[in-house]
């Protein structure tokens, strides 16, 4: 993932009082930022089109190509393919061999950086699918506004395949790569459990890449993935079979709070903040694990307390909270309404209410995720 942890885009506001107004960006600053936001929004839609229509994939596979050849290869209309190529060229994602040539004769090529970020599904910099998540949220904007007015929600399932596939595609290289290669070895007790052939319950498994990664890296481990989203469970089952792991990785639909069985390890990757009843699920996790077992929670690496303005990462988390996670969590009656920006003290409170004796923040370096062990 890119290093955005220390980036900021606005000056810190001075303390407010009845005597003066807080210092902030000037109207020109705000106007400049609005134009940048508009450009970003337009480019997200163009990235989504290039992803879904196969334009990026074809450019990466076939090399420099004309709009005529790109349209023919992807079954799309040449005039739109040409406009998209020109847009991508002015945006800097592709190069053009001769900008003075006739429009239909110009040859375009993906830059190496764009090729990795937008087409290499094995790279941890593969972020192109994030456009799908944003588009899924935009499609639901009227429902989101209704939720903001009424206190209702927009469930994950309502965002459709774009949201589900986006999250899975972006997390896949992390789980198959640095999670098992760097994160797990940095947690010796967890590594020991998995190396001995642990039985693992993976709560909120999505399309299954965390479960599959554990089973691939630790041949003695067996994993049961649990998720309330049935299309995710179906996709996870297919993914495990495609990796030849159906004998050691299985998936179940339904609430983790209803799961039974004894496990050596229970994991919850980037899902506790979405849960309408996190205490109930964590209580179930505590019941599911052996007394000497390991409960691992991975969630967003938020600031430890609210401060504003903040950097890009915190802004990103709040954006996803407004558009995806908080409305999903609020879609069930009685939800605690956590949202993406779940700070460590909030998780500690949930864990305590679930019967755990403590929460340990693990010494794992990651710009986007924080890792916790729930104790006792």
Short mmCIF file of C-alpha atoms in Angstrom, two decimals:
data_model
loop_
_atom_site.label_atom_id
_atom_site.label_comp_id
_atom_site.label_asym_id
_atom_site.label_seq_id
_atom_site.Cartn_x
_atom_site.Cartn_y
_atom_site.Cartn_z
CA UNK A 1 0.00 0.00 0.00
CA UNK A 2 1.22 3.56 -0.61
CA UNK A 3 2.75 5.52 2.27
CA UNK A 4 0.16 8.14 3.14
CA UNK A 5 0.43 8.03 6.90
CA UNK A 6 2.07 11.43 7.38
CA UNK A 7 0.39 13.33 4.56
CA UNK A 8 -1.80 16.32 5.35
CA UNK A 9 -3.56 18.77 3.09
CA UNK A 10 -4.90 21.50 5.36
CA UNK A 11 -3.38 23.79 7.96
CA UNK A 12 -4.16 23.08 11.58
CA UNK A 13 -6.99 25.17 12.94
CA UNK A 14 -6.24 27.56 15.77
CA UNK A 15 -8.19 27.07 19.03
CA UNK A 16 -11.61 28.64 18.79
CA UNK A 17 -13.14 30.98 21.34
CA UNK A 18 -15.86 33.57 21.60
CA UNK A 19 -13.26 36.24 20.74
CA UNK A 20 -12.05 35.09 17.37
CA UNK A 21 -12.75 32.72 14.52
CA UNK A 22 -10.46 29.72 13.94
CA UNK A 23 -7.85 30.05 11.23
CA UNK A 24 -8.55 27.90 8.20
CA UNK A 25 -8.04 27.67 4.45
CA UNK A 26 -8.88 30.73 2.37
CA UNK A 27 -11.71 30.69 -0.20
CA UNK A 28 -9.07 30.31 -2.92
CA UNK A 29 -7.63 27.30 -1.06
CA UNK A 30 -11.06 25.69 -0.83
CA UNK A 31 -11.84 26.43 -4.48
CA UNK A 32 -8.53 24.89 -5.55
CA UNK A 33 -9.26 21.83 -3.48
CA UNK A 34 -12.77 21.54 -4.96
CA UNK A 35 -11.29 21.47 -8.47
CA UNK A 36 -8.83 18.77 -7.38
CA UNK A 37 -11.71 16.79 -5.87
CA UNK A 38 -13.67 17.08 -9.12
CA UNK A 39 -10.70 15.87 -11.14
CA UNK A 40 -10.26 12.97 -8.74
CA UNK A 41 -13.91 12.00 -8.98
CA UNK A 42 -13.79 12.06 -12.77
CA UNK A 43 -10.63 9.97 -12.80
CA UNK A 44 -12.18 7.41 -10.43
CA UNK A 45 -15.04 6.93 -12.89
CA UNK A 46 -12.57 6.59 -15.77
CA UNK A 47 -10.51 4.06 -13.81
CA UNK A 48 -13.69 2.11 -13.10
CA UNK A 49 -14.52 2.07 -16.82
CA UNK A 50 -11.01 0.94 -17.73
CA UNK A 51 -11.20 -1.81 -15.12
CA UNK A 52 -14.67 -3.10 -15.94
CA UNK A 53 -14.41 -2.87 -19.73
CA UNK A 54 -11.01 -4.54 -19.92
CA UNK A 55 -9.25 -1.53 -21.39
CA UNK A 56 -6.42 -1.55 -18.82
CA UNK A 57 -6.00 -5.30 -19.00
CA UNK A 58 -5.76 -5.21 -22.80
CA UNK A 59 -3.23 -2.38 -22.76
CA UNK A 60 -1.13 -4.31 -20.24
CA UNK A 61 -1.28 -7.54 -22.22
CA UNK A 62 -1.02 -6.24 -25.79
CA UNK A 63 1.32 -3.29 -25.36
CA UNK A 64 0.97 -0.07 -27.36
CA UNK A 65 -2.31 0.00 -29.23
CA UNK A 66 -4.62 2.32 -31.15
CA UNK A 67 -8.17 3.15 -30.19
CA UNK A 68 -9.35 1.02 -33.12
CA UNK A 69 -7.44 -2.03 -31.90
CA UNK A 70 -8.46 -1.48 -28.27
CA UNK A 71 -12.13 -1.25 -29.17
CA UNK A 72 -11.92 -4.35 -31.35
CA UNK A 73 -10.14 -6.36 -28.65
CA UNK A 74 -12.61 -5.43 -25.91
CA UNK A 75 -15.88 -5.34 -27.83
CA UNK A 76 -16.39 -1.64 -27.15
CA UNK A 77 -17.10 1.41 -29.32
CA UNK A 78 -14.06 3.03 -30.92
CA UNK A 79 -15.18 6.61 -30.32
CA UNK A 80 -15.52 6.03 -26.57
CA UNK A 81 -12.30 4.03 -26.43
CA UNK A 82 -10.51 6.92 -28.16
CA UNK A 83 -11.90 9.51 -25.75
CA UNK A 84 -10.93 7.34 -22.78
CA UNK A 85 -7.40 6.85 -24.12
CA UNK A 86 -6.98 10.57 -24.64
CA UNK A 87 -8.29 11.23 -21.12
CA UNK A 88 -5.86 8.68 -19.68
CA UNK A 89 -3.03 10.30 -21.62
CA UNK A 90 -3.77 13.82 -20.33
CA UNK A 91 -4.15 12.35 -16.83
CA UNK A 92 -0.71 10.73 -17.14
CA UNK A 93 -1.69 7.06 -16.85
CA UNK A 94 -0.78 6.23 -20.46
CA UNK A 95 1.74 7.58 -22.92
CA UNK A 96 1.13 8.35 -26.60
CA UNK A 97 3.72 7.75 -29.29
CA UNK A 98 2.90 10.78 -31.47
CA UNK A 99 0.32 13.31 -30.32
CA UNK A 100 0.42 14.91 -33.80
CA UNK A 101 -0.72 11.75 -35.57
CA UNK A 102 -4.32 11.30 -36.71
CA UNK A 103 -6.53 10.46 -33.71
CA UNK A 104 -7.29 6.90 -34.78
CA UNK A 105 -3.61 6.20 -35.59
CA UNK A 106 -2.06 7.22 -32.26
CA UNK A 107 -0.66 4.37 -30.23
CA UNK A 108 -1.07 4.36 -26.46
CA UNK A 109 0.76 2.41 -23.76
CA UNK A 110 0.27 2.04 -20.02
CA UNK A 111 3.04 3.51 -17.90
CA UNK A 112 4.81 0.89 -15.74
CA UNK A 113 3.41 2.46 -12.57
CA UNK A 114 -0.14 2.43 -13.87
CA UNK A 115 0.27 -1.15 -15.07
CA UNK A 116 1.17 -2.33 -11.57
CA UNK A 117 -1.43 -0.33 -9.65
CA UNK A 118 -4.28 -0.90 -12.09
CA UNK A 119 -3.69 -4.41 -13.46
CA UNK A 120 -1.26 -6.48 -11.35
CA UNK A 121 -3.59 -8.42 -9.03
CA UNK A 122 -0.60 -9.94 -7.19
CA UNK A 123 0.91 -6.59 -6.20
CA UNK A 124 0.14 -5.03 -2.82
CA UNK A 125 -0.07 -1.75 -4.76
CA UNK A 126 -3.00 -3.13 -6.79
CA UNK A 127 -5.53 -0.39 -5.98
CA UNK A 128 -7.50 -0.11 -9.21
CA UNK A 129 -10.45 -2.07 -7.78
CA UNK A 130 -10.97 0.64 -5.15
CA UNK A 131 -12.76 2.57 -7.89
CA UNK A 132 -15.42 -0.15 -7.84
CA UNK A 133 -16.04 0.50 -4.15
CA UNK A 134 -16.46 4.21 -4.72
CA UNK A 135 -18.81 3.67 -7.65
CA UNK A 136 -20.87 1.20 -5.58
CA UNK A 137 -21.24 3.84 -2.89
CA UNK A 138 -22.17 6.53 -5.42
CA UNK A 139 -24.90 4.31 -6.87
CA UNK A 140 -26.47 4.14 -3.42
CA UNK A 141 -26.27 7.87 -2.71
CA UNK A 142 -30.04 8.42 -2.47
CA UNK A 143 -30.35 5.54 -0.02
CA UNK A 144 -27.40 6.93 1.94
CA UNK A 145 -29.06 10.34 2.22
CA UNK A 146 -32.26 8.69 3.43
CA UNK A 147 -30.24 6.82 6.05
CA UNK A 148 -28.56 10.02 7.19
CA UNK A 149 -32.00 11.61 7.65
CA UNK A 150 -33.71 8.73 9.42
CA UNK A 151 -30.94 6.86 11.24
CA UNK A 152 -31.46 3.81 9.05
CA UNK A 153 -28.79 2.09 7.03
CA UNK A 154 -27.66 0.67 3.71
CA UNK A 155 -26.61 -2.98 4.05
CA UNK A 156 -23.45 -4.33 2.46
CA UNK A 157 -25.48 -6.55 0.16
CA UNK A 158 -27.17 -3.48 -1.34
CA UNK A 159 -23.83 -2.25 -2.69
CA UNK A 160 -23.63 -5.32 -4.91
CA UNK A 161 -20.78 -7.14 -6.57
CA UNK A 162 -18.64 -4.05 -7.12
CA UNK A 163 -18.15 -3.46 -3.38
CA UNK A 164 -17.66 -7.12 -2.51
CA UNK A 165 -15.21 -7.79 -5.33
CA UNK A 166 -13.34 -4.53 -4.71
CA UNK A 167 -12.59 -5.34 -1.09
CA UNK A 168 -11.57 -8.89 -1.93
CA UNK A 169 -9.33 -7.88 -4.84
CA UNK A 170 -7.48 -5.21 -2.85
CA UNK A 171 -6.98 -7.37 0.27
CA UNK A 172 -5.99 -10.53 -1.63
CA UNK A 173 -2.31 -9.65 -2.27
CA UNK A 174 -1.85 -8.47 1.32
CA UNK A 175 -3.14 -11.72 2.81
CA UNK A 176 -1.31 -13.97 0.34
CA UNK A 177 1.85 -11.89 0.72
CA UNK A 178 2.97 -9.79 3.64
CA UNK A 179 0.36 -11.01 6.12
CA UNK A 180 1.68 -14.58 6.18
CA UNK A 181 5.27 -13.61 5.31
CA UNK A 182 5.75 -10.70 7.73
CA UNK A 183 2.81 -10.12 10.07
CA UNK A 184 2.33 -13.67 11.36
CA UNK A 185 6.08 -14.25 11.99
CA UNK A 186 6.10 -10.99 13.97
CA UNK A 187 3.54 -12.52 16.38
CA UNK A 188 5.44 -15.54 17.77
CA UNK A 189 2.58 -17.17 19.68
CA UNK A 190 0.23 -16.96 16.72
CA UNK A 191 2.95 -18.31 14.43
CA UNK A 192 3.51 -21.22 16.82
CA UNK A 193 -0.19 -22.10 16.89
CA UNK A 194 -0.44 -22.08 13.09
CA UNK A 195 2.80 -24.00 12.63
CA UNK A 196 1.51 -26.77 14.91
CA UNK A 197 -1.54 -27.22 12.70
CA UNK A 198 -4.16 -25.03 14.34
CA UNK A 199 -7.88 -25.21 13.80
CA UNK A 200 -8.83 -21.66 12.82
CA UNK A 201 -12.15 -19.81 12.77
CA UNK A 202 -11.95 -16.80 10.43
CA UNK A 203 -14.83 -14.49 11.34
CA UNK A 204 -16.00 -12.08 8.63
CA UNK A 205 -13.94 -13.87 5.99
CA UNK A 206 -15.44 -12.17 2.92
CA UNK A 207 -14.33 -13.90 -0.28
CA UNK A 208 -11.95 -16.04 1.73
CA UNK A 209 -8.46 -14.75 0.97
CA UNK A 210 -7.44 -14.54 4.65
CA UNK A 211 -8.56 -18.15 5.19
CA UNK A 212 -6.86 -19.34 2.01
CA UNK A 213 -3.64 -17.50 2.86
CA UNK A 214 -3.42 -19.16 6.28
CA UNK A 215 -4.04 -22.61 4.85
CA UNK A 216 -1.51 -22.12 2.03
CA UNK A 217 1.22 -20.90 4.37
CA UNK A 218 0.59 -23.47 7.10
CA UNK A 219 -0.13 -26.89 5.56
CA UNK A 220 -1.21 -28.41 8.86
CA UNK A 221 -3.86 -25.77 9.56
CA UNK A 222 -7.58 -26.18 8.89
CA UNK A 223 -9.75 -23.10 8.53
CA UNK A 224 -13.48 -22.46 8.82
CA UNK A 225 -14.49 -19.11 7.34
CA UNK A 226 -17.66 -17.43 8.60
CA UNK A 227 -19.52 -14.58 6.92
CA UNK A 228 -23.09 -13.24 6.90
CA UNK A 229 -22.90 -12.37 3.18
CA UNK A 230 -23.92 -15.42 1.15
CA UNK A 231 -22.41 -14.27 -2.20
CA UNK A 232 -19.09 -13.81 -0.38
CA UNK A 233 -19.33 -17.33 1.06
CA UNK A 234 -20.03 -18.73 -2.41
CA UNK A 235 -17.06 -16.85 -3.91
CA UNK A 236 -14.81 -17.96 -1.04
CA UNK A 237 -15.77 -21.58 -1.62
CA UNK A 238 -14.87 -21.26 -5.31
CA UNK A 239 -11.58 -19.56 -4.49
CA UNK A 240 -10.54 -22.29 -2.05
CA UNK A 241 -11.37 -24.99 -4.59
CA UNK A 242 -9.37 -23.17 -7.28
CA UNK A 243 -6.34 -23.24 -4.95
CA UNK A 244 -6.77 -26.94 -4.19
CA UNK A 245 -7.63 -26.26 -0.54
CA UNK A 246 -11.22 -27.47 -0.30
CA UNK A 247 -10.11 -30.31 1.99
CA UNK A 248 -8.74 -27.90 4.62
CA UNK A 249 -10.74 -24.69 4.10
CA UNK A 250 -14.51 -24.50 4.34
CA UNK A 251 -16.97 -21.63 4.58
CA UNK A 252 -20.28 -21.11 6.31
CA UNK A 253 -22.89 -18.41 6.00
CA UNK A 254 -24.51 -16.88 9.04
CA UNK A 255 -23.71 -14.93 12.16
CA UNK A 256 -20.51 -15.87 13.98
CA UNK A 257 -22.41 -15.58 17.25
CA UNK A 258 -24.17 -18.82 16.33
CA UNK A 259 -20.99 -20.77 15.56
CA UNK A 260 -20.08 -23.76 17.70
CA UNK A 261 -16.86 -25.71 18.02
CA UNK A 262 -13.43 -25.49 19.60
CA UNK A 263 -10.66 -23.59 17.82
CA UNK A 264 -7.02 -22.86 18.50
CA UNK A 265 -7.15 -19.52 16.73
CA UNK A 266 -10.02 -17.11 16.02
CA UNK A 267 -9.42 -14.20 13.62
CA UNK A 268 -11.50 -11.17 12.66
CA UNK A 269 -9.96 -9.18 9.82
CA UNK A 270 -11.24 -5.66 9.16
CA UNK A 271 -14.81 -6.49 10.14
CA UNK A 272 -15.47 -5.71 13.82
CA UNK A 273 -16.19 -2.06 13.02
CA UNK A 274 -18.94 -3.17 10.58
CA UNK A 275 -20.78 -5.34 13.09
CA UNK A 276 -24.08 -4.12 14.51
CA UNK A 277 -23.38 -6.21 17.64
CA UNK A 278 -19.60 -6.49 18.01
CA UNK A 279 -19.87 -7.48 21.68
CA UNK A 280 -22.05 -10.47 20.82
CA UNK A 281 -19.66 -11.65 18.12
CA UNK A 282 -16.59 -11.18 20.31
CA UNK A 283 -18.35 -13.05 23.11
CA UNK A 284 -18.89 -15.91 20.66
CA UNK A 285 -15.22 -15.75 19.64
CA UNK A 286 -14.22 -16.07 23.27
CA UNK A 287 -16.43 -19.13 23.64
CA UNK A 288 -15.09 -20.67 20.42
CA UNK A 289 -11.38 -20.54 21.30
CA UNK A 290 -9.48 -22.88 23.62
CA UNK A 291 -8.29 -21.46 26.94
CA UNK A 292 -4.73 -21.35 25.60
CA UNK A 293 -5.80 -20.20 22.13
CA UNK A 294 -5.26 -16.93 20.28
CA UNK A 295 -7.86 -14.32 19.25
CA UNK A 296 -6.56 -11.89 16.61
CA UNK A 297 -8.37 -8.76 15.46
CA UNK A 298 -7.10 -6.66 12.57
CA UNK A 299 -8.79 -3.33 12.03
CA UNK A 300 -8.04 0.11 10.66
CA UNK A 301 -5.01 1.93 12.04
CA UNK A 302 -6.93 5.00 13.10
CA UNK A 303 -5.49 7.82 15.14
CA UNK A 304 -5.70 6.91 18.80
CA UNK A 305 -7.93 9.92 19.43
CA UNK A 306 -9.90 12.36 17.32
CA UNK A 307 -7.83 15.31 16.07
CA UNK A 308 -8.55 17.61 13.16
CA UNK A 309 -7.43 18.33 10.52
CA UNK A 310 -5.89 14.93 9.89
CA UNK A 311 -3.84 13.18 7.22
CA UNK A 312 -4.89 11.24 4.14
CA UNK A 313 -5.31 7.90 5.92
CA UNK A 314 -7.72 9.21 8.54
CA UNK A 315 -9.66 11.08 5.86
CA UNK A 316 -9.84 7.88 3.83
CA UNK A 317 -11.27 5.99 6.81
CA UNK A 318 -13.93 8.63 7.44
CA UNK A 319 -14.86 8.61 3.75
CA UNK A 320 -15.39 4.86 3.78
CA UNK A 321 -17.30 5.15 7.02
CA UNK A 322 -19.79 7.62 5.55
CA UNK A 323 -20.21 5.75 2.28
CA UNK A 324 -19.97 2.09 3.30
CA UNK A 325 -19.22 0.91 6.82
CA UNK A 326 -21.39 3.01 9.11
CA UNK A 327 -24.52 2.65 6.92
CA UNK A 328 -23.88 -1.10 6.75
CA UNK A 329 -23.57 -1.37 10.51
CA UNK A 330 -26.64 0.83 11.04
CA UNK A 331 -28.78 -1.27 8.71
CA UNK A 332 -29.82 -3.55 11.58
CA UNK A 333 -32.01 -2.39 14.42
CA UNK A 334 -30.17 -1.95 17.71
CA UNK A 335 -26.78 -1.43 16.05
CA UNK A 336 -24.05 0.19 18.12
CA UNK A 337 -23.06 2.18 15.01
CA UNK A 338 -19.29 1.91 15.23
CA UNK A 339 -18.17 2.96 11.74
CA UNK A 340 -14.77 2.56 10.12
CA UNK A 341 -12.98 4.87 12.56
CA UNK A 342 -12.92 2.42 15.48
CA UNK A 343 -10.22 3.63 17.86
CA UNK A 344 -8.32 1.22 20.16
CA UNK A 345 -10.25 2.25 23.27
CA UNK A 346 -13.54 1.46 21.54
CA UNK A 347 -12.41 -2.07 20.68
CA UNK A 348 -11.07 -2.49 24.23
CA UNK A 349 -14.50 -1.58 25.57
CA UNK A 350 -16.23 -4.11 23.31
CA UNK A 351 -13.74 -6.81 24.32
CA UNK A 352 -14.24 -6.10 28.03
CA UNK A 353 -18.02 -6.26 27.65
CA UNK A 354 -17.57 -9.59 25.81
CA UNK A 355 -15.70 -11.06 28.78
CA UNK A 356 -12.08 -10.65 27.70
CA UNK A 357 -9.67 -9.57 30.41
CA UNK A 358 -7.67 -7.27 28.16
CA UNK A 359 -6.58 -6.17 24.69
CA UNK A 360 -2.95 -6.11 23.61
CA UNK A 361 -1.91 -3.90 20.70
CA UNK A 362 0.63 -6.04 18.86
CA UNK A 363 3.96 -4.69 17.69
CA UNK A 364 3.32 -4.95 13.97
CA UNK A 365 4.19 -2.14 11.57
CA UNK A 366 1.54 -1.33 8.98
CA UNK A 367 0.34 2.03 7.67
CA UNK A 368 -3.29 0.98 7.33
CA UNK A 369 -3.99 -1.81 9.84
CA UNK A 370 -3.56 -2.27 13.58
CA UNK A 371 -3.35 -5.75 15.07
CA UNK A 372 -4.81 -6.68 18.47
CA UNK A 373 -4.73 -9.77 20.64
CA UNK A 374 -7.83 -10.23 22.79
CA UNK A 375 -6.73 -11.85 26.05
CA UNK A 376 -8.63 -14.15 28.42
#
